[in-house]
mmCIF file of C-alpha atoms in Angstrom:
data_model
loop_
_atom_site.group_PDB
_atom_site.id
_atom_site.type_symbol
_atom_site.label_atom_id
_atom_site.label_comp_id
_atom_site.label_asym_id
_atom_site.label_seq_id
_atom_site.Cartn_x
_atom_site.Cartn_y
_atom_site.Cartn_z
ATOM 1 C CA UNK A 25 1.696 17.455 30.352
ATOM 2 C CA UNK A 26 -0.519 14.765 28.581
ATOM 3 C CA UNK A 27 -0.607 14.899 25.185
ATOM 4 C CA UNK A 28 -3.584 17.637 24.042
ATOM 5 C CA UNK A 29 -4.903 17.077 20.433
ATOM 6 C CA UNK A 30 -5.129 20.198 18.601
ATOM 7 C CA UNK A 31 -7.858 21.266 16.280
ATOM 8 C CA UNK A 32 -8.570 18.878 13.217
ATOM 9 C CA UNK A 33 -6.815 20.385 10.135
ATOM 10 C CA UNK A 34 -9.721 21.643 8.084
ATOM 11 C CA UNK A 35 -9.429 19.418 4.603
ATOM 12 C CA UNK A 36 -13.270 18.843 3.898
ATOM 13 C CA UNK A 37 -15.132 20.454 1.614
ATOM 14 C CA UNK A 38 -18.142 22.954 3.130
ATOM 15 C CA UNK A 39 -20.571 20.108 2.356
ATOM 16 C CA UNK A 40 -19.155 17.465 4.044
ATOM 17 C CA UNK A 41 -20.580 15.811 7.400
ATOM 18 C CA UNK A 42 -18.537 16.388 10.476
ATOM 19 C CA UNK A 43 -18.590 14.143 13.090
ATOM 20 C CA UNK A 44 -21.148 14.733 14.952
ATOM 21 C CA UNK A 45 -23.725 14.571 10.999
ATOM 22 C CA UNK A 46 -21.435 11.967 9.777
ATOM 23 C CA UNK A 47 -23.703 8.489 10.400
ATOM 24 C CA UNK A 48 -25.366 8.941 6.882
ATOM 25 C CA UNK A 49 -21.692 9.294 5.202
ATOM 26 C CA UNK A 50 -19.787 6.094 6.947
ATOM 27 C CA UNK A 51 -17.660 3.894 4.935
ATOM 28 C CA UNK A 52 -14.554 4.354 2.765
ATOM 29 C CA UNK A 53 -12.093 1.418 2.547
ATOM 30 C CA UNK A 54 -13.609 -1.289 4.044
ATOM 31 C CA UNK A 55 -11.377 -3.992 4.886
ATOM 32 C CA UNK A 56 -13.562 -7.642 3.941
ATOM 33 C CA UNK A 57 -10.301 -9.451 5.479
ATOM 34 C CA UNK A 58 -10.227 -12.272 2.881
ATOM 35 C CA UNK A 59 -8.768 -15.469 5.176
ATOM 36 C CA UNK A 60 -6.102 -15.486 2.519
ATOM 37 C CA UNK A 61 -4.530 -11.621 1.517
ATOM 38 C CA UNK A 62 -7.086 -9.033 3.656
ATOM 39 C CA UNK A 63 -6.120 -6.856 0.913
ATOM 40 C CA UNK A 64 -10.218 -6.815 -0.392
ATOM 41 C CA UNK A 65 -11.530 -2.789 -0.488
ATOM 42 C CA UNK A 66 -15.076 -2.186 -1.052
ATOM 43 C CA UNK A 67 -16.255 1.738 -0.965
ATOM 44 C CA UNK A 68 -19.434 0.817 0.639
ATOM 45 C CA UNK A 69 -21.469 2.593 4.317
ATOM 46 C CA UNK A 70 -22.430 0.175 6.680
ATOM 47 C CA UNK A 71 -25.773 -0.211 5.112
ATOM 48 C CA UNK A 72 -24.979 -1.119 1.744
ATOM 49 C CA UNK A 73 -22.428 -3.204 3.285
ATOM 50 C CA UNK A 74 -24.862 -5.318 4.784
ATOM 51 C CA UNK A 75 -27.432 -4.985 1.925
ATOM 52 C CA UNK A 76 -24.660 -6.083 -0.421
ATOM 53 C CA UNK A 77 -23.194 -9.002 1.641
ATOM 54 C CA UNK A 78 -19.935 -7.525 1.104
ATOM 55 C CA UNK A 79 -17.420 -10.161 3.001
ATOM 56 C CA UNK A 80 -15.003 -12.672 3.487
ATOM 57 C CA UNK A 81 -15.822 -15.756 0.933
ATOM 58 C CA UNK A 82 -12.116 -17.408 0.292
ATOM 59 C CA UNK A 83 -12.316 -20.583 1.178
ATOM 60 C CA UNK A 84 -16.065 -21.167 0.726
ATOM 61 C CA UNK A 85 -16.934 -19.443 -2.507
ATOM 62 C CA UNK A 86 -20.725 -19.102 -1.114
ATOM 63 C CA UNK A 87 -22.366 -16.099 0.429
ATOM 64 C CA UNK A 88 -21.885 -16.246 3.964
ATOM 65 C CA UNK A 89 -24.916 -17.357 5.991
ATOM 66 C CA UNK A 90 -27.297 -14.918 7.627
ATOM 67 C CA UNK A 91 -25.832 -13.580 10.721
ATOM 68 C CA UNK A 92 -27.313 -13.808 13.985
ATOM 69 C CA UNK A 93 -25.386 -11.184 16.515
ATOM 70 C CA UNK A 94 -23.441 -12.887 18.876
ATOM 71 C CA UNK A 95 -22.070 -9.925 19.722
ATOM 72 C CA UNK A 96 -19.321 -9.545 22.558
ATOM 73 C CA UNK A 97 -17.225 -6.010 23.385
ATOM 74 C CA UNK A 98 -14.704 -5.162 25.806
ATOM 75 C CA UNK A 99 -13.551 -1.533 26.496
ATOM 76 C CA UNK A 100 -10.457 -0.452 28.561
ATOM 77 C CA UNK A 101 -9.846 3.498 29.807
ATOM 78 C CA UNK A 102 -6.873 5.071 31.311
ATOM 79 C CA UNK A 103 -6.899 8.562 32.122
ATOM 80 C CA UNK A 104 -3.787 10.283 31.002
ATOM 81 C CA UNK A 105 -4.201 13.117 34.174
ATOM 82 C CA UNK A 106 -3.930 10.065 36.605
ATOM 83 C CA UNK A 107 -0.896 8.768 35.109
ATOM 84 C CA UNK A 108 -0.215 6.803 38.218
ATOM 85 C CA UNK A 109 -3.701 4.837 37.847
ATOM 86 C CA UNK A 110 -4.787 1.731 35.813
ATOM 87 C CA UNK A 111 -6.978 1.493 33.156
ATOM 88 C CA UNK A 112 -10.490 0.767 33.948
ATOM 89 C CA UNK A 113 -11.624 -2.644 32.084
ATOM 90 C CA UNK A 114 -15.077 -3.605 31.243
ATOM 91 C CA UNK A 115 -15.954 -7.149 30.162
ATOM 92 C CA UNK A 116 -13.640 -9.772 29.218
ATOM 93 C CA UNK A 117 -9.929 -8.859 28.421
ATOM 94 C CA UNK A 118 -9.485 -11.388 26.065
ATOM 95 C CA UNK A 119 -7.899 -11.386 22.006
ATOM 96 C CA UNK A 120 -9.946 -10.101 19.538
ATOM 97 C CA UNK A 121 -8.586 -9.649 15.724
ATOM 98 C CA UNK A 122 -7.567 -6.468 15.116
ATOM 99 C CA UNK A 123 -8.501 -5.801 11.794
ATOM 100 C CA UNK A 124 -7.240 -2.004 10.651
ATOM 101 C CA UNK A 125 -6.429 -0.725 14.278
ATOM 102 C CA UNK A 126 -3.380 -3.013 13.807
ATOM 103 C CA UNK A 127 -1.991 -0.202 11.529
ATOM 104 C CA UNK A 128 -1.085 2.045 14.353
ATOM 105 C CA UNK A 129 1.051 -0.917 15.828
ATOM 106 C CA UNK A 130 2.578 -1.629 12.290
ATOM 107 C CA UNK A 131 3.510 2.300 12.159
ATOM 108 C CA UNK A 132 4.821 2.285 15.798
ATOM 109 C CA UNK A 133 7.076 -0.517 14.817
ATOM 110 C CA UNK A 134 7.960 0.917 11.787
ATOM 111 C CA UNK A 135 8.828 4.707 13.458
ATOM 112 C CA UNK A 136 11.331 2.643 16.196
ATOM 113 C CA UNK A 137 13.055 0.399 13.828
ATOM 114 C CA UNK A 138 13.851 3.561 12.222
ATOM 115 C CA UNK A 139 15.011 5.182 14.897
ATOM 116 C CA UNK A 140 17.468 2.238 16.016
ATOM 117 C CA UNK A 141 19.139 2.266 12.640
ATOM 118 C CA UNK A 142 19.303 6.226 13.120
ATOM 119 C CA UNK A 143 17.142 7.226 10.353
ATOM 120 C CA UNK A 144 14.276 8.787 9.279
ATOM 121 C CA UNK A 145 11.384 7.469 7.348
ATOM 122 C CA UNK A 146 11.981 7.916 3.939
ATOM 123 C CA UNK A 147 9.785 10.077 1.289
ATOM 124 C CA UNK A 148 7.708 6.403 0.449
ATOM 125 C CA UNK A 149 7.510 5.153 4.152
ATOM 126 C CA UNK A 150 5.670 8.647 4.831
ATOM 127 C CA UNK A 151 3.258 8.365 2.039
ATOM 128 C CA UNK A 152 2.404 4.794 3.105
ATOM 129 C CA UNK A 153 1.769 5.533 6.255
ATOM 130 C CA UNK A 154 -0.553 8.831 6.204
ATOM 131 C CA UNK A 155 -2.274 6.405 3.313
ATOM 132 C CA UNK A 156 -2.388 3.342 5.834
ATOM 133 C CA UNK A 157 -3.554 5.786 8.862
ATOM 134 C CA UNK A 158 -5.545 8.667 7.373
ATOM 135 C CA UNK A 159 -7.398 6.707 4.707
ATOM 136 C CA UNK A 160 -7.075 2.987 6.107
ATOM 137 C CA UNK A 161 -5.219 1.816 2.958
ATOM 138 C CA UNK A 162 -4.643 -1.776 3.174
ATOM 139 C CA UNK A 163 -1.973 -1.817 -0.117
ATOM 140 C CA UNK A 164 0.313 0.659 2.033
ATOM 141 C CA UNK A 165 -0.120 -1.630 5.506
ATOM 142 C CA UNK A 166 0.329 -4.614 3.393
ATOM 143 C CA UNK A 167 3.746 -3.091 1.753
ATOM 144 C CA UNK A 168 4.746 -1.591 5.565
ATOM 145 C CA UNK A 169 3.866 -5.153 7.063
ATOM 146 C CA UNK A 170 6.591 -6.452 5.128
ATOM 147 C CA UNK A 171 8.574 -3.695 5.350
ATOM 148 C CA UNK A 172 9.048 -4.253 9.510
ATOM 149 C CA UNK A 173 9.443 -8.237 9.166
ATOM 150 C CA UNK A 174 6.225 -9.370 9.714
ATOM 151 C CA UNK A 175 4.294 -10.777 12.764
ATOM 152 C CA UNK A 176 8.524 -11.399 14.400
ATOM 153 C CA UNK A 177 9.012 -7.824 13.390
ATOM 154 C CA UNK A 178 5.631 -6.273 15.156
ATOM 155 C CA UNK A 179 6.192 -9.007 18.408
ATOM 156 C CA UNK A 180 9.374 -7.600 18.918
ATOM 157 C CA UNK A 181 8.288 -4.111 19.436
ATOM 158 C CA UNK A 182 6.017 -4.552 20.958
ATOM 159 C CA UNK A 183 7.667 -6.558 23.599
ATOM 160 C CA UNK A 184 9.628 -3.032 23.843
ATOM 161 C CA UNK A 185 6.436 -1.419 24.044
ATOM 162 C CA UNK A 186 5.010 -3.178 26.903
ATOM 163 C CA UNK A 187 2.480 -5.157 25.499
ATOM 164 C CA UNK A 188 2.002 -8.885 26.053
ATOM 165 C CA UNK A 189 -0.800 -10.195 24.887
ATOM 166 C CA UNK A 190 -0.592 -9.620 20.913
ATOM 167 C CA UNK A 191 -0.015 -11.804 18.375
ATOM 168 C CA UNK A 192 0.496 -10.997 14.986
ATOM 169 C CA UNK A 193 -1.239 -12.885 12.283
ATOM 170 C CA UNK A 194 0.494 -15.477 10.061
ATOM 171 C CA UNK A 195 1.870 -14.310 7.100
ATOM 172 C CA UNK A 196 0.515 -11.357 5.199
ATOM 173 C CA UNK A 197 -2.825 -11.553 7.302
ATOM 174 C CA UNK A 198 -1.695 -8.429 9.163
ATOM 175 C CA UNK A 199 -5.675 -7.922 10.063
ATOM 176 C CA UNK A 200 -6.191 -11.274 12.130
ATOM 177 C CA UNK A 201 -3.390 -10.191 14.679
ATOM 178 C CA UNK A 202 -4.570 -10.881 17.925
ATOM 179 C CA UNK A 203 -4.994 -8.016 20.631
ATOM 180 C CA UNK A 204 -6.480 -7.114 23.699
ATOM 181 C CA UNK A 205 -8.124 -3.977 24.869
ATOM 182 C CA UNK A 206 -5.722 -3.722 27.861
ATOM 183 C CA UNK A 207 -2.664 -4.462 25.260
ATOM 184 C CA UNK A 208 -4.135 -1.326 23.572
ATOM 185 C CA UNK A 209 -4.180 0.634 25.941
ATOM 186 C CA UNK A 210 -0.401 0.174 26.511
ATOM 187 C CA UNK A 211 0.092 0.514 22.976
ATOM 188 C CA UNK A 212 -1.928 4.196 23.093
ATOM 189 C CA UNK A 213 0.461 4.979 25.919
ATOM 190 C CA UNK A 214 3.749 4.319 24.312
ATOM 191 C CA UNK A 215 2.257 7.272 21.606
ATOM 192 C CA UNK A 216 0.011 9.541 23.763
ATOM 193 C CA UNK A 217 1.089 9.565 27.252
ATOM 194 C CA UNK A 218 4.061 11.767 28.645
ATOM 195 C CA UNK A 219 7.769 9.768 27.726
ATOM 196 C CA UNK A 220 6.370 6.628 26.000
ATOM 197 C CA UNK A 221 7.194 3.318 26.937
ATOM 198 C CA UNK A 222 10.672 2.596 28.094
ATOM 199 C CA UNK A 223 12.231 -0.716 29.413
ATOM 200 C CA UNK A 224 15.515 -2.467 29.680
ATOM 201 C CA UNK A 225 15.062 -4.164 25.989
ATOM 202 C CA UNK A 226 15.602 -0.507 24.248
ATOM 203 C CA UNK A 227 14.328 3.107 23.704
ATOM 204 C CA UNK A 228 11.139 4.008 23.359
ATOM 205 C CA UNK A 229 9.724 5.754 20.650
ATOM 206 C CA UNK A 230 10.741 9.383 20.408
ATOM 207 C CA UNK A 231 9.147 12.902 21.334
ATOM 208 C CA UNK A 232 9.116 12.948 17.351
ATOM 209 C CA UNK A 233 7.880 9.783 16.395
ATOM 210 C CA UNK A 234 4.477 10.249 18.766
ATOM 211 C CA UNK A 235 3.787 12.775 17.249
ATOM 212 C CA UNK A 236 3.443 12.079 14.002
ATOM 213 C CA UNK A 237 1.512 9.071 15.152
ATOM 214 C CA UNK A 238 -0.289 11.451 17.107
ATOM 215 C CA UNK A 239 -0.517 13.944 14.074
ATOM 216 C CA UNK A 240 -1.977 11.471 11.551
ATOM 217 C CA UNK A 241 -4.715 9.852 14.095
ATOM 218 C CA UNK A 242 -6.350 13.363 14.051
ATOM 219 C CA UNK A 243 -6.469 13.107 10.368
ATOM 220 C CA UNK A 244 -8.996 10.041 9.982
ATOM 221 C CA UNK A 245 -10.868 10.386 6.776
ATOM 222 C CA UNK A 246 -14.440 12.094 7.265
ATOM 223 C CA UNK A 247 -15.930 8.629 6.264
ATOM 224 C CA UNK A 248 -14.121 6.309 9.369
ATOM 225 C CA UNK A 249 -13.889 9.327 11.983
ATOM 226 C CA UNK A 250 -16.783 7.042 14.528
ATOM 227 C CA UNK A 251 -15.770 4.966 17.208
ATOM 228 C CA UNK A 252 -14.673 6.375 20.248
ATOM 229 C CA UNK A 253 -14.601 10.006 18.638
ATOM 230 C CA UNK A 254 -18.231 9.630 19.780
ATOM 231 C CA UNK A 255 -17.244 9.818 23.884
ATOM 232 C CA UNK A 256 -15.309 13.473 23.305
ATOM 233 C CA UNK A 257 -17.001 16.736 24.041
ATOM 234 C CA UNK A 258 -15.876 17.821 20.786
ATOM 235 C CA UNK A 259 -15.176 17.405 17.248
ATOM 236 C CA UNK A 260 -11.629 18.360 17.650
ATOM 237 C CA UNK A 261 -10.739 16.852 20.851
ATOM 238 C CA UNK A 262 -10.025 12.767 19.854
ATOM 239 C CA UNK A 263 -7.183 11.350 17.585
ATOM 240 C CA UNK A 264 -8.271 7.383 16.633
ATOM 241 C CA UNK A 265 -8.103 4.820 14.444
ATOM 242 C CA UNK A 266 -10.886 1.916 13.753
ATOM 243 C CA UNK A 267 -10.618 -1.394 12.275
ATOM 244 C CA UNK A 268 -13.787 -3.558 11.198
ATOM 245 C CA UNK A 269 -13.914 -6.957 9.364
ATOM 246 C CA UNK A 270 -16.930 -9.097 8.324
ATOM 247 C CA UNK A 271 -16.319 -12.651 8.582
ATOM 248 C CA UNK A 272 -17.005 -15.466 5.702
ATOM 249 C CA UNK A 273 -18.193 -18.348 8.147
ATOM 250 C CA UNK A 274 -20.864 -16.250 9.905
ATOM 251 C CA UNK A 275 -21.413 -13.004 8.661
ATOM 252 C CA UNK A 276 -20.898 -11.191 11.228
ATOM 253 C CA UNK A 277 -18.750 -8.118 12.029
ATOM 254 C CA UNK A 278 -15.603 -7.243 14.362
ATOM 255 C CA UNK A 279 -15.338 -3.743 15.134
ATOM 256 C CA UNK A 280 -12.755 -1.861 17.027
ATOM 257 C CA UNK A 281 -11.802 1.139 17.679
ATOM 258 C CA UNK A 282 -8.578 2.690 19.752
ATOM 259 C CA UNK A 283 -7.797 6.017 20.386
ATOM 260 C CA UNK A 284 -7.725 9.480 22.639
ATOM 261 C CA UNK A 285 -11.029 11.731 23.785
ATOM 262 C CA UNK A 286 -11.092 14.607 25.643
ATOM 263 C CA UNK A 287 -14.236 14.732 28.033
ATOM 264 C CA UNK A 288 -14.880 17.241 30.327
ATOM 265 C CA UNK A 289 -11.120 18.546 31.662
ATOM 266 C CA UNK A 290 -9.563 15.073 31.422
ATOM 267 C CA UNK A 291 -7.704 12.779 28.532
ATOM 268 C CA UNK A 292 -8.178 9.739 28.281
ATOM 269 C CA UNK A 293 -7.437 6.826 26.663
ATOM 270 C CA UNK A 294 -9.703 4.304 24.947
ATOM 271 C CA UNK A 295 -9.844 1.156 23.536
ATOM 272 C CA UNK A 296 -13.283 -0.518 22.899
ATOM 273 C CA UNK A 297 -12.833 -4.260 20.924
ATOM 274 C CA UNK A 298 -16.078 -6.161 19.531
ATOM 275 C CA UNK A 299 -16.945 -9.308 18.125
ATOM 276 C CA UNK A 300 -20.068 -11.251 16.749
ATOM 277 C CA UNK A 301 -21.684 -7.936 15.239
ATOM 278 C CA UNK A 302 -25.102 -8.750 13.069
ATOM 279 C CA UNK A 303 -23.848 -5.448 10.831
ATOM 280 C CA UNK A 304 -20.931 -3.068 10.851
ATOM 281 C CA UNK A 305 -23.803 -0.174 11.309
ATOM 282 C CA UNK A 306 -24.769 -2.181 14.361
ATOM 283 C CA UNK A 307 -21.289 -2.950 15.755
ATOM 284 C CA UNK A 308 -20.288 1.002 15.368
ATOM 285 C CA UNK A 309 -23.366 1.894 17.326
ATOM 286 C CA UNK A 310 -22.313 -0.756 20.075
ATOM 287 C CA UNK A 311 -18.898 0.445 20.144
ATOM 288 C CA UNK A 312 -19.614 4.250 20.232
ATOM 289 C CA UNK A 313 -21.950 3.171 23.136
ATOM 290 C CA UNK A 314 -19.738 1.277 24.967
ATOM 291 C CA UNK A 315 -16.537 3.989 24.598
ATOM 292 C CA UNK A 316 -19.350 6.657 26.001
ATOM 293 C CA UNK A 317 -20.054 4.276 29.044
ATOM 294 C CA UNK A 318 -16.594 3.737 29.880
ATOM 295 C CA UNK A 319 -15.697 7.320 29.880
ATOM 296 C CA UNK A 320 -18.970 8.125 31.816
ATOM 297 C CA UNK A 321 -17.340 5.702 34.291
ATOM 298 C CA UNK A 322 -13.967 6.828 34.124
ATOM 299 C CA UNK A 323 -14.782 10.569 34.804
ATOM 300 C CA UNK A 324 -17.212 9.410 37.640
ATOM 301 C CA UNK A 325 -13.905 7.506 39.433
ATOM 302 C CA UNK A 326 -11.892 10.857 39.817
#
């Protein structure tokens, strides 16, 4: 049986939004993705994100230019109770930076170098990664970046994994890895679909290692729980993660965000990937959009 999400662990005060009141309330860690650490936090919505300029200025030292959307998205599906089928792709499947949804990766890699060397992860490796997951915290991805060697460390996983079309970014610039939506997808079905990935280059990550991924993607903090949330039929039935990153040269926005929904009887898998964004309130409200259509589309194809 697919993977089936259970009821979000209830952690939030009586007065804070849920999902489905949680617009007003976005923003908690925002990654700015400075060209040179992407290590920059700013506790800021998407409003006052775009009211404030908040972004990327290494390398200029100037306030980036107005932005004028140029915005571009690409969504891919799979629906986990057609294993045998293929994911459904709309628009381009071409790279996009990753920004935070690169921390699942970083944590899958993490969980299977573990389990080759036969261990668990220790106390620290735990609290960095519900940090790095849960809250988006880019001090514990930067510190489990290192910790799994770097872009050579991630490749090689994910090579494992199945995917073949990421690239991780140079250096500490975990959040400029290179992805697709399709790459994603395999990537969500090495953690949510029945076995994982397997191939002739090793194991695939274990029964217990999916889910804790599993585990902390249905712990998102209140603040960052939009994206493809937004195509379940209910609060509790998505696990995710999101990633968006305003850039210095143009001011405008990636947003992405990769995860599981349940809609109607059916699981699925989604990965929606955006570019060229005129504001992250914008480029959520594109991306929420576009993981509702592909679902739609998805559940109409059965």
């Amino acid at each position: 049986m697919p993977y089936r999400p259970n009821a979000r662990p209830t952690t939030q005060s009586a007065s804070t939004p849920g999902r489905r009141g949680r617009r007003a309330g976005i923003g908690v860690a925002l990654l700015t993705g400075s060209v040179t650490t992407l290590l920059a936090i700013a506790s800021v919505g998407p409003a006052a994100a775009a009211a404030s300029g908040t972004s990327d200025r290494s390398g200029t030292g100037t306030t980036p230019v107005t932005a004028r959307s140029e915005a571009r998205v690409t969504t891919a599906v799979l629906d986990l109770d057609h294993p045998t089928g293929k994911p459904q792709v709309r628009g381009k499947d071409v790279p996009y930076d990753t920004a935070s949804i690169i921390k699942v990766d970083i944590l899958a890699t993490l969980l299977l170098q573990a389990q080759d060397a036969g261990r668990g992860l220790t106390q620290q490796e735990r609290t960095e990664a519900e940090a790095m997951i849960e809250r988006s915290d880019n001090d514990a991805a930067t510190a489990l970046w290192r910790r799994i060697g770097l872009a050579p460390g991630l490749e090689a996983v994910n090579k494992r994994l199945g995917l073949s079309s990421t690239v991780g970014g140079a250096g500490g610039m975990w959040g400029l890895t290179r992805t697709t939506a399709s790459d994603q997808i395999r990537l969500l079905s090495a953690v949510f679909a029945d076995g994982g990935t397997s191939s002739a280059n090793g194991s695939a990550l274990s029964t217990t290692s999916r889910n804790y991924i599993r585990t902390l993607m249905t712990r998102i903090a209140a603040g960052q729980s939009w994206g493809v949330s937004a195509a379940s039929d209910s609060d509790s039935g998505w696990a995710l993660k999101n990633g968006w990153l305003q850039r210095s040269t143009t001011g405008l926005w990636d947003i992405n965000s990769v995860g599981q929904v349940t809609s109607g009887t059916h699981h699925y898998l989604v990965a929606v990937l955006s570019d060229g964004n005129a504001s992250m309130a914008g480029g959520i409200a594109t991306v929420e959009q576009a993981a509702r259509t592909a679902v739609t589309s998805a559940r109409a194809a059965n």
